[in-house]
Amino acid sequence: MTAPAAMIVNARWMRLVALILAILLGIAGWFVWQNAESRTVANPLAADQLPDLGVPSEVANCIGKREAEINALLDQGLMDSHAAELSLQRARSLCVQQN
């Protein structure tokens, strides 16, 4: 760097320009930081906006068959209601995973 260039860089008006630029960049960074959450948060859909997925017939048949077996055990007294509820949940999960 030559002597005149060094004098321009170190001049008061260049320092003022650098200070203003740093303040503007700081304000811009703060604004981005404050609004970052609003840009990243997804708006969840309401229940009435979701499509009706339904259940495939194979899954419904599997669930129906297993529910009938569990209800028969419940009616015969071989299973209590809590165990039947757990078994129904597991049967639904198994049927969905298999099909």
CSV table of C-alpha atoms in Angstrom, one decimal:
chain,number,residue,atom,x,y,z
A,1,MET,CA,0.0,0.0,0.0
A,2,THR,CA,1.3,3.4,-0.9
A,3,ALA,CA,1.3,6.3,1.5
A,4,PRO,CA,-1.8,8.1,-0.1
A,5,ALA,CA,-3.8,4.8,-0.1
A,6,ALA,CA,-3.1,4.3,3.6
A,7,MET,CA,-4.1,7.8,4.3
A,8,ILE,CA,-7.5,7.3,2.6
A,9,VAL,CA,-8.2,4.0,4.4
A,10,ASN,CA,-7.4,5.6,7.8
A,11,ALA,CA,-9.3,8.8,7.1
A,12,ARG,CA,-12.1,9.8,9.4
A,13,TRP,CA,-14.8,9.6,6.8
A,14,MET,CA,-13.8,6.0,5.9
A,15,ARG,CA,-14.0,5.1,9.5
A,16,LEU,CA,-17.4,6.6,9.7
A,17,VAL,CA,-18.5,4.6,6.6
A,18,ALA,CA,-17.2,1.4,8.2
A,19,LEU,CA,-19.0,2.2,11.5
A,20,ILE,CA,-22.3,2.9,9.6
A,21,LEU,CA,-21.9,-0.3,7.6
A,22,ALA,CA,-21.2,-2.3,10.8
A,23,ILE,CA,-24.3,-0.9,12.5
A,24,LEU,CA,-26.5,-1.7,9.4
A,25,LEU,CA,-25.2,-5.2,9.3
A,26,GLY,CA,-25.8,-5.6,13.0
A,27,ILE,CA,-29.4,-4.4,12.6
A,28,ALA,CA,-29.9,-6.7,9.6
A,29,GLY,CA,-28.5,-9.7,11.6
A,30,TRP,CA,-30.7,-8.9,14.6
A,31,PHE,CA,-33.8,-8.6,12.3
A,32,VAL,CA,-33.0,-12.0,10.7
A,33,TRP,CA,-32.5,-13.6,14.1
A,34,GLN,CA,-35.8,-12.2,15.5
A,35,ASN,CA,-37.8,-13.5,12.5
A,36,ALA,CA,-36.0,-16.8,12.0
A,37,GLU,CA,-38.6,-18.7,14.1
A,38,SER,CA,-41.6,-17.4,12.1
A,39,ARG,CA,-40.0,-18.7,8.9
A,40,THR,CA,-39.2,-22.2,10.2
A,41,VAL,CA,-42.3,-23.1,12.1
A,42,ALA,CA,-44.7,-25.1,10.0
A,43,ASN,CA,-48.4,-24.3,10.3
A,44,PRO,CA,-50.1,-27.5,11.2
A,45,LEU,CA,-53.2,-28.5,9.4
A,46,ALA,CA,-56.5,-28.6,11.2
A,47,ALA,CA,-58.3,-32.0,11.3
A,48,ASP,CA,-60.9,-30.9,8.8
A,49,GLN,CA,-58.1,-30.0,6.3
A,50,LEU,CA,-56.6,-33.4,6.4
A,51,PRO,CA,-57.5,-35.9,3.6
A,52,ASP,CA,-59.6,-38.9,4.5
A,53,LEU,CA,-57.1,-41.7,4.4
A,54,GLY,CA,-59.3,-44.6,5.2
A,55,VAL,CA,-58.1,-48.1,5.8
A,56,PRO,CA,-57.2,-50.6,3.1
A,57,SER,CA,-59.5,-53.6,2.9
A,58,GLU,CA,-56.8,-56.1,3.8
A,59,VAL,CA,-55.9,-54.2,6.9
A,60,ALA,CA,-59.6,-53.9,7.9
A,61,ASN,CA,-60.1,-57.6,7.4
A,62,CYS,CA,-57.1,-58.5,9.5
A,63,ILE,CA,-58.2,-56.1,12.3
A,64,GLY,CA,-61.7,-57.5,12.2
A,65,LYS,CA,-60.5,-61.1,12.4
A,66,ARG,CA,-58.2,-60.4,15.3
A,67,GLU,CA,-60.8,-58.3,17.1
A,68,ALA,CA,-63.2,-61.2,16.8
A,69,GLU,CA,-60.7,-63.6,18.3
A,70,ILE,CA,-59.9,-61.2,21.2
A,71,ASN,CA,-63.6,-60.5,21.9
A,72,ALA,CA,-64.2,-64.3,22.0
A,73,LEU,CA,-61.5,-64.7,24.6
A,74,LEU,CA,-62.9,-61.8,26.6
A,75,ASP,CA,-66.5,-63.3,26.4
A,76,GLN,CA,-65.2,-66.6,27.6
A,77,GLY,CA,-63.5,-65.0,30.6
A,78,LEU,CA,-60.0,-66.0,29.6
A,79,MET,CA,-58.9,-62.4,29.3
A,80,ASP,CA,-59.7,-59.3,31.4
A,81,SER,CA,-60.6,-56.0,29.8
A,82,HIS,CA,-57.2,-54.3,30.2
A,83,ALA,CA,-55.4,-57.2,28.5
A,84,ALA,CA,-58.0,-57.2,25.8
A,85,GLU,CA,-57.4,-53.5,25.2
A,86,LEU,CA,-53.7,-54.0,24.9
A,87,SER,CA,-54.2,-57.0,22.6
A,88,LEU,CA,-56.4,-55.0,20.4
A,89,GLN,CA,-53.9,-52.2,20.1
A,90,ARG,CA,-51.1,-54.7,19.3
A,91,ALA,CA,-53.3,-56.5,16.8
A,92,ARG,CA,-54.1,-53.2,15.0
A,93,SER,CA,-50.4,-52.3,14.9
A,94,LEU,CA,-49.5,-55.8,13.6
A,95,CYS,CA,-52.1,-55.7,10.9
A,96,VAL,CA,-51.0,-52.2,9.7
A,97,GLN,CA,-47.3,-53.3,9.6
A,98,GLN,CA,-48.0,-56.5,7.8
A,99,ASN,CA,-50.0,-54.9,5.0
